[in-house]
Short mmCIF file of C-alpha atoms and ligand atoms in Angstrom, two decimals:
data_model
loop_
_atom_site.label_atom_id
_atom_site.label_comp_id
_atom_site.label_asym_id
_atom_site.label_seq_id
_atom_site.Cartn_x
_atom_site.Cartn_y
_atom_site.Cartn_z
CA MET B 26 85.89 13.61 -123.37
CA PRO B 27 83.35 16.44 -123.26
CA PRO B 28 80.89 16.11 -120.53
CA THR B 29 77.39 15.11 -122.35
CA ALA B 30 74.24 12.95 -122.48
CA THR B 31 74.18 10.05 -124.78
CA LEU B 32 72.68 9.39 -127.88
CA GLU B 33 71.48 5.79 -125.88
CA ASP B 34 70.21 8.40 -122.87
CA VAL B 35 68.00 10.40 -125.35
CA LYS B 36 67.07 6.90 -126.89
CA ALA B 37 66.21 5.69 -123.68
CA TYR B 38 63.78 8.22 -122.76
CA GLN B 39 61.76 8.02 -126.01
CA LEU B 40 61.62 4.34 -125.02
CA LYS B 41 59.91 5.23 -121.70
CA VAL B 42 57.60 7.98 -123.39
CA GLU B 43 56.43 5.33 -125.81
CA LYS B 44 55.46 2.67 -123.24
CA ASP B 45 54.05 5.24 -121.25
CA LYS B 46 56.01 4.99 -118.85
CA ILE B 47 56.33 8.51 -117.75
CA THR B 48 53.88 9.86 -114.94
CA PRO B 49 53.21 12.85 -113.46
CA HIS B 50 54.03 12.10 -109.93
CA ASN B 51 57.37 13.75 -109.71
CA LEU B 52 55.92 17.11 -110.73
CA PRO B 53 54.63 19.58 -107.93
CA PRO B 54 50.90 20.21 -107.21
CA CYS B 55 49.79 23.05 -109.69
CA PRO B 56 50.71 26.36 -108.35
CA ARG B 57 47.41 27.60 -109.29
CA CYS B 58 45.04 25.44 -107.75
CA ARG B 59 47.13 23.29 -105.39
CA VAL B 60 45.48 20.06 -107.31
CA ASP B 61 48.14 17.11 -106.71
CA SER B 62 50.24 16.18 -109.70
CA SER B 63 49.18 12.58 -109.76
CA PHE B 64 45.58 13.65 -111.19
CA PHE B 65 47.27 15.67 -113.74
CA LYS B 66 46.42 13.81 -117.40
CA ILE B 67 48.72 13.62 -120.45
CA HIS B 68 47.98 16.74 -122.76
CA ALA B 69 50.16 16.53 -125.47
CA TYR B 70 53.79 14.90 -126.92
CA ARG B 71 56.18 17.44 -128.00
CA GLU B 72 59.37 16.62 -129.92
CA ARG B 73 62.36 18.57 -128.64
CA ARG B 74 65.73 18.82 -130.09
CA PHE B 75 68.67 17.95 -127.68
CA LEU B 76 72.53 18.93 -128.67
CA ILE B 77 74.70 16.52 -127.52
CA ILE B 78 78.44 15.80 -128.47
CA ILE B 79 79.86 12.66 -130.04
CA GLU B 80 83.56 12.67 -130.60
CA MET B 81 84.17 16.74 -130.34
CA LEU B 82 80.97 17.34 -133.00
CA ILE B 83 78.09 18.81 -131.80
CA LYS B 84 74.90 16.49 -132.78
CA ALA B 85 71.10 16.71 -132.95
CA ALA B 86 69.15 14.23 -131.10
CA TYR B 87 65.56 14.09 -130.59
CA CYS B 88 62.76 12.76 -128.01
CA SER B 89 59.58 13.42 -126.99
CA LEU B 90 58.43 15.31 -124.10
CA VAL B 91 55.02 14.62 -122.38
CA ARG B 92 52.96 17.65 -121.48
CA PHE B 93 50.68 17.08 -118.76
CA ILE B 94 47.46 19.34 -117.86
CA CYS B 95 45.85 19.89 -114.38
CA PRO B 96 42.54 19.07 -114.39
CA GLY B 97 41.52 21.85 -112.00
CA CYS B 98 42.61 24.89 -114.16
CA GLY B 99 44.12 23.90 -117.19
CA LYS B 100 47.48 24.70 -116.49
CA THR B 101 49.94 22.70 -118.50
CA PHE B 102 53.37 21.33 -117.40
CA THR B 103 56.26 19.39 -119.23
CA ASP B 104 57.84 16.28 -117.69
CA TYR B 105 62.01 16.41 -118.46
CA PRO B 106 64.41 13.78 -118.83
CA ASP B 107 66.97 14.08 -115.93
CA PHE B 108 69.52 14.84 -119.00
CA ALA B 109 67.25 17.97 -119.76
CA ILE B 110 67.20 21.85 -118.69
CA PRO B 111 64.14 23.57 -119.44
CA HIS B 112 64.78 25.67 -122.33
CA LYS B 113 67.97 24.64 -122.91
CA HIS B 114 69.06 22.36 -125.83
CA TYR B 115 72.55 21.34 -124.69
CA THR B 116 72.22 18.27 -122.13
CA ARG B 117 72.52 18.82 -118.10
CA PRO B 118 75.93 17.17 -118.27
CA SER B 119 77.24 19.63 -120.95
CA ILE B 120 75.58 22.59 -118.85
CA THR B 121 77.21 21.61 -115.37
CA GLY B 122 80.17 19.79 -116.63
CA PHE B 123 81.21 23.05 -118.72
CA SER B 124 80.25 25.71 -116.29
CA ALA B 125 82.18 23.59 -113.36
CA SER B 126 85.42 23.72 -115.62
CA TYR B 127 85.37 27.34 -115.67
CA LEU B 128 84.46 27.69 -111.81
CA GLU B 129 87.00 25.18 -110.39
CA SER B 130 90.14 26.71 -110.95
CA ASP B 131 90.38 30.49 -110.39
CA ASP B 132 92.39 31.58 -113.75
CA THR B 133 90.20 29.64 -116.27
CA THR B 134 88.77 31.99 -118.46
CA TYR B 135 85.72 31.36 -120.81
CA PRO B 136 87.71 30.63 -123.87
CA GLN B 137 89.78 28.30 -121.86
CA ALA B 138 86.30 26.50 -120.40
CA VAL B 139 85.13 25.28 -123.69
CA MET B 140 88.71 23.34 -124.57
CA VAL B 141 88.58 19.70 -124.13
CA ASP B 142 91.82 18.47 -124.54
CA ASN B 143 92.86 21.41 -126.61
CA SER B 144 90.28 21.59 -128.69
CA THR B 145 86.52 23.22 -128.85
CA PRO B 146 83.46 21.01 -129.53
CA GLY B 147 82.02 21.92 -132.84
CA TYR B 148 79.18 21.73 -135.31
CA PRO B 149 79.74 19.59 -138.26
CA GLN B 150 77.77 21.67 -140.87
CA ASN B 151 80.31 24.67 -140.53
CA ASP B 152 83.28 25.86 -138.65
CA ALA B 153 81.08 27.34 -135.39
CA THR B 154 82.06 25.87 -132.05
CA LEU B 155 80.81 25.96 -128.78
CA ALA B 156 81.03 29.72 -127.92
CA PRO B 157 82.29 31.08 -124.46
CA SER B 158 79.46 33.00 -124.00
CA THR B 159 77.09 29.81 -123.98
CA ILE B 160 79.01 29.01 -120.70
CA HIS B 161 78.51 32.37 -119.32
CA ARG B 162 74.52 32.24 -119.93
CA TRP B 163 74.83 28.75 -118.61
CA ILE B 164 76.02 29.68 -115.07
CA THR B 165 73.38 32.25 -115.08
CA THR B 166 70.90 29.41 -115.55
CA LEU B 167 72.40 27.06 -112.93
CA SER B 168 72.45 29.98 -110.38
CA ARG B 169 69.06 30.17 -110.06
CA PHE B 170 68.40 26.84 -108.48
CA THR B 171 68.06 28.19 -105.12
CA GLN B 172 65.12 26.40 -104.12
CA THR B 173 66.50 22.64 -105.31
CA CYS B 174 69.80 23.62 -103.46
CA ARG B 175 68.15 24.21 -100.30
CA LYS B 176 66.33 21.02 -100.47
CA ALA B 177 69.18 18.82 -101.41
CA LEU B 178 71.16 20.45 -98.55
CA ILE B 179 68.89 19.67 -95.89
CA LEU B 180 68.47 15.93 -97.12
CA LEU B 181 72.11 15.94 -97.42
CA LEU B 182 72.43 16.83 -93.65
CA GLN B 183 69.68 14.45 -92.34
CA GLU B 184 71.36 11.58 -94.06
CA ASN B 185 74.45 12.74 -92.52
CA PRO B 186 74.76 15.57 -89.90
CA VAL B 187 78.43 15.43 -89.69
CA SER B 188 78.84 16.11 -93.11
CA SER B 189 81.50 18.25 -94.16
CA ILE B 190 79.23 20.25 -96.91
CA CYS B 191 78.87 23.12 -94.75
CA ARG B 192 82.45 23.95 -94.33
CA ASP B 193 83.14 23.40 -98.13
CA LEU B 194 79.97 25.78 -99.01
CA ALA B 195 81.49 28.17 -96.46
CA ARG B 196 85.01 28.33 -97.91
CA LEU B 197 83.98 29.31 -101.25
CA ILE B 198 85.97 32.36 -102.81
CA ILE B 199 84.81 33.83 -106.02
CA PRO B 200 88.24 35.35 -107.68
CA GLN B 201 87.83 38.79 -108.37
CA ARG B 202 88.84 38.60 -111.90
CA LYS B 203 85.67 36.58 -112.67
CA TYR B 204 83.25 39.47 -112.22
CA LYS B 205 82.80 42.92 -112.74
CA THR B 206 79.58 43.32 -110.91
CA ASN B 207 77.87 42.09 -107.56
CA GLN B 208 75.01 40.59 -109.56
CA ARG B 209 77.58 38.34 -111.27
CA LYS B 210 79.45 37.53 -108.23
CA LYS B 211 75.99 35.95 -106.81
CA GLN B 212 75.45 34.12 -109.85
CA LEU B 213 79.24 32.86 -109.90
CA PHE B 214 78.56 31.43 -106.16
CA GLY B 215 75.27 30.23 -106.88
CA CYS B 216 76.45 27.91 -109.49
CA ARG B 217 79.54 26.82 -107.54
CA GLN B 218 77.17 25.68 -104.66
CA LEU B 219 75.06 23.95 -106.79
CA VAL B 220 78.02 22.26 -108.37
CA ILE B 221 79.36 21.36 -104.81
CA ILE B 222 75.92 20.18 -103.50
CA GLU B 223 75.64 18.06 -106.49
CA ALA B 224 78.66 16.32 -106.32
CA PHE B 225 77.98 15.35 -102.40
CA PHE B 226 74.38 14.34 -103.40
CA GLN B 227 75.55 12.11 -106.02
CA ALA B 228 78.21 10.69 -103.72
CA THR B 229 75.35 10.45 -100.89
CA PHE B 230 71.93 8.88 -102.70
CA ARG B 231 73.44 7.82 -106.33
CA THR B 232 71.29 9.86 -108.17
CA SER B 233 71.51 13.59 -109.37
CA ILE B 234 69.58 16.51 -107.78
CA PHE B 235 68.22 16.83 -111.11
CA THR B 236 66.66 13.28 -111.41
CA LYS B 237 63.57 14.23 -109.34
CA LEU B 238 64.25 16.90 -106.97
CA ALA B 239 64.66 19.68 -109.39
CA THR B 240 61.15 18.63 -110.80
CA ARG B 241 59.72 18.50 -107.67
CA CYS B 242 61.09 22.39 -106.99
CA ALA B 243 59.61 23.43 -110.27
CA PHE B 244 63.18 23.95 -111.44
CA SER B 245 63.68 26.71 -109.17
ZN1 ZN G 29 45.42 24.00 -111.58
#
């Protein structure tokens, strides 16, 4: 089974939007004028298309996202469901799952990383499939959550000071065949750290770093 959010996940979020259950409380304070997010007001609803994978087919699922506005300066902020990553149509389980499958084995190539049980998820309308270059870009995106990872690590060590996570992170090596530049090496490293921290976070707190923490860190 390819990693993906489900149609039920998307529908459940839509229902929360319709029942006014989405609040601005998890958002960070306004970076411009420091107004606390609990004072933010609903500004607009915007329909977003997500791509989920059902029986190896990439299908569109739609739900509304809520935009809040800061009463102090008028800056707007979007609340994202935990299956979403800003500016990405594929869902967070797909983005982290396919990226992890590229990184977890030293020999895996990008064309191999898009495969699940010897086939590649594809679009029902044409012959196009999930592109290897998409995973390359997802890894770049995931490598940018440095603030979220730092906060998650602090929380994990507070919860369990003798956790093996620091040893696991210190042991990380990125095989040389996976990068040509130092910048790419850093991105691969950052993404692998995120995958490990997320696994520890899930095991410790039974929730994802994307449920609240990434929102509080403004997806940085
Ligand atoms: Zn403001």
